[in-house]
Amino acid sequence: MEQEYYKTEKSVKEYIQLAKDVNGQELIEKLQVYLKEHSTILELGSGPGTDWGILNKRFEVTGSDNSLEFLKHLRANNPNHLFLELDAVTLETERCFDGIYSNKVLHHLNDQELKESIIRQKDILNDNGIICHSFWKGKGSEIFKGLFVNYHEKESLKKFFEPHFNILLLEEYAEFEEGDSLLLIAKKPTNS
Ligand SMILES: C[S@@+](CC[C@H](N)C(=O)[O-])C[C@H]1O[C@@H](n2cnc3c(N)ncnc32)[C@H](O)[C@@H]1O
């Protein structure tokens, strides 16, 4: 779905300010259990680039976003690194990765887009590839700040991911308050 909020200079500056004290350190520590050092990772929706910086210490990470404003910020702050303009739904890249990571990105996809994304993610993962994604926990969907937000429960995530991936971890965590978020880590099945 078109997400105008992330596409303007003003809103991107506002988001960077709002998100300055949050990061995915704890999620990335869980991912490290399943993905060895120096593995190649594609980050979807890198946004301000905070998690990209944490991932970059341990992995060969490629950041991406579908917002040109966020890409401008990412490229200006990390001039020696490659950032791809990539839509998390279509994932139009020829490259393959050992892992795909996103923190609070895939909730902007509606159900059909999420299905498409999951299939593309499997296509661009190497054998035994790992995905690691966070979601806002809840029911239904809403428009927040003009952005589409699709909430998920453990059961809905199982329904979307289990036909394509072996789920290794699916648990609640607190972003702002207890149980407001879900983390999913899953593995591409062999021979698929
Ligand atoms: C809530 S922000 C999260 C940013 C960052 N991951 C973080 O943890 O701060 C959502 C990000 O996803 C990006 N995004 C939204 N829809 C997207 C899509 N379909 N494809 C790629 N990126 C998308 C936005 O531009 C924004 O950078």
XYZ file of C-alpha atoms and ligand atoms in Angstrom:
219
model
C 0.000 0.000 0.000
C 1.239 3.528 -0.721
C 2.737 4.939 2.478
C 3.018 8.709 2.044
C 4.136 9.357 5.621
C 7.595 7.911 4.997
C 8.018 9.674 1.660
C 8.399 13.339 2.686
C 11.454 15.057 4.127
C 9.430 16.479 7.020
C 7.901 13.182 8.120
C 11.171 11.285 7.743
C 12.905 13.839 10.002
C 10.037 13.503 12.475
C 10.241 9.689 12.456
C 14.015 9.737 12.963
C 13.547 11.986 15.997
C 10.696 9.872 17.425
C 12.613 6.614 16.981
C 15.993 7.831 18.210
C 15.860 5.878 21.483
C 14.584 2.562 20.130
C 16.511 -0.163 18.385
C 16.392 -3.858 17.619
C 19.467 -4.896 19.640
C 17.529 -7.591 21.526
C 15.954 -8.941 18.347
C 19.313 -9.084 16.618
C 20.796 -10.984 19.596
C 18.100 -13.624 19.084
C 18.831 -13.744 15.350
C 22.532 -14.313 16.123
C 21.611 -17.685 17.662
C 20.532 -18.894 14.216
C 22.757 -17.012 11.776
C 26.513 -17.174 11.957
C 28.865 -14.212 11.877
C 29.617 -12.699 8.427
C 26.414 -14.137 6.928
C 24.840 -11.929 4.262
C 21.652 -10.174 5.379
C 19.130 -8.030 3.575
C 17.378 -5.546 5.838
C 13.936 -4.437 4.637
C 12.702 -0.953 5.541
C 15.974 0.197 7.147
C 14.451 3.629 7.840
C 16.770 5.683 10.073
C 19.440 2.944 9.864
C 19.803 2.230 13.590
C 19.364 -1.542 13.264
C 21.427 -1.505 10.071
C 24.322 -0.173 12.205
C 23.925 -2.986 14.756
C 23.638 -5.663 12.063
C 26.659 -4.232 10.273
C 28.931 -5.021 13.240
C 28.410 -8.764 12.834
C 26.982 -9.457 9.387
C 27.478 -8.443 5.743
C 24.320 -6.370 5.708
C 22.628 -4.676 2.769
C 20.125 -2.032 3.826
C 17.048 -1.166 1.793
C 13.873 0.888 1.844
C 11.166 1.909 -0.596
C 11.309 5.531 0.598
C 13.681 7.757 -1.363
C 13.813 10.138 1.611
C 15.004 7.401 3.971
C 17.469 6.203 1.305
C 18.866 9.737 1.027
C 19.429 9.777 4.796
C 20.944 6.260 4.867
C 23.320 6.967 1.979
C 24.415 10.330 3.390
C 25.213 8.772 6.790
C 26.926 5.673 5.419
C 28.595 6.794 2.176
C 30.676 3.632 1.711
C 27.761 1.248 1.867
C 25.156 0.073 -0.594
C 21.468 0.723 0.090
C 18.879 -0.682 -2.305
C 15.608 0.921 -3.288
C 13.459 -2.109 -2.672
C 9.786 -2.739 -2.067
C 9.249 -5.367 0.623
C 6.378 -6.850 -1.406
C 7.995 -7.406 -4.793
C 11.661 -7.645 -3.669
C 12.945 -7.045 -7.173
C 16.573 -8.021 -6.796
C 18.766 -10.610 -8.482
C 20.809 -11.050 -5.326
C 20.408 -13.841 -2.743
C 21.073 -13.636 0.988
C 21.604 -15.898 4.021
C 19.121 -13.873 6.046
C 16.352 -11.275 5.719
C 15.612 -8.952 8.642
C 13.001 -6.285 9.285
C 11.936 -4.399 12.382
C 8.389 -3.030 12.302
C 8.066 -2.915 8.514
C 5.904 -5.833 7.340
C 2.884 -4.596 9.350
C 2.533 -1.968 6.598
C 1.639 -4.756 4.149
C -1.935 -5.941 3.734
C -2.616 -9.680 3.821
C -2.204 -10.194 0.076
C 1.020 -8.173 0.002
C 2.393 -10.135 2.971
C 1.681 -13.424 1.168
C 3.520 -12.149 -1.915
C 6.428 -10.902 0.161
C 6.858 -14.234 1.957
C 7.062 -16.106 -1.354
C 9.632 -13.626 -2.718
C 11.632 -13.828 0.501
C 11.933 -17.594 0.059
C 13.052 -17.056 -3.565
C 15.896 -14.712 -2.617
C 17.175 -16.727 0.348
C 20.076 -19.138 0.090
C 19.595 -22.731 1.297
C 18.955 -22.826 5.058
C 18.287 -19.079 4.950
C 16.789 -17.387 8.005
C 14.150 -14.682 8.233
C 13.680 -12.478 11.299
C 10.768 -10.014 11.435
C 8.967 -8.029 14.104
C 5.292 -7.014 14.091
C 2.867 -4.999 16.214
C 0.643 -7.449 18.082
C -3.109 -7.017 17.923
C -6.219 -7.661 15.910
C -7.437 -6.134 12.652
C -5.926 -3.135 10.903
C -6.124 0.661 11.072
C -4.814 3.816 9.478
C -2.379 5.561 11.837
C -0.793 8.886 10.776
C -2.077 8.093 7.322
C -0.242 4.763 7.341
C -1.834 1.361 6.935
C -1.069 -0.841 9.957
C -1.911 -4.545 9.881
C -1.846 -6.094 13.375
C -0.963 -9.743 13.914
C -1.419 -12.459 16.495
C 0.792 -15.535 16.764
C -1.927 -17.532 14.996
C -2.159 -15.181 12.002
C 1.622 -15.174 11.577
C 1.641 -18.987 11.681
C -1.036 -19.029 8.990
C 1.037 -16.780 6.712
C 4.512 -18.186 7.311
C 4.077 -21.893 8.089
C 3.238 -22.963 4.509
C 6.648 -21.620 3.387
C 9.000 -21.597 6.382
C 9.851 -23.679 9.458
C 9.188 -21.422 12.425
C 12.079 -21.487 14.912
C 10.844 -18.829 17.313
C 7.586 -16.905 17.662
C 7.310 -14.860 20.826
C 5.876 -11.709 22.367
C 8.108 -8.892 23.495
C 7.700 -5.323 24.718
C 8.535 -2.387 22.475
C 6.696 0.183 24.613
C 4.474 -1.994 26.797
C 4.241 -5.679 27.715
C 3.252 -7.927 24.834
C 2.738 -5.142 22.284
C 5.011 -6.827 19.715
C 5.810 -10.180 18.153
C 9.121 -11.537 16.902
C 9.242 -14.298 14.333
C 12.388 -16.179 13.299
C 12.033 -18.930 10.689
C 14.120 -21.071 8.367
C 13.723 -21.821 4.692
C 13.094 -25.560 4.422
C 15.737 -27.606 2.588
C 14.959 -28.290 -1.090
C 12.334 -25.556 -1.435
C 8.073 1.923 11.255
S 9.379 2.300 10.108
C 10.652 1.203 10.776
C 12.023 1.633 10.350
C 13.165 0.835 10.962
N 13.102 -0.552 10.570
C 13.160 0.976 12.456
O 13.126 -0.030 13.145
O 13.210 2.117 12.936
C 8.877 1.470 8.643
C 9.900 1.516 7.545
O 9.486 0.638 6.529
C 9.563 1.300 5.279
N 8.531 0.687 4.443
C 7.170 0.759 4.562
N 6.575 0.040 3.605
C 7.580 -0.521 2.869
C 7.615 -1.370 1.724
N 6.489 -1.811 1.138
N 8.818 -1.739 1.239
C 9.968 -1.314 1.811
N 10.012 -0.507 2.885
C 8.816 -0.114 3.404
C 9.351 2.764 5.574
O 9.845 3.598 4.563
C 10.099 2.876 6.903
O 11.474 3.081 6.687
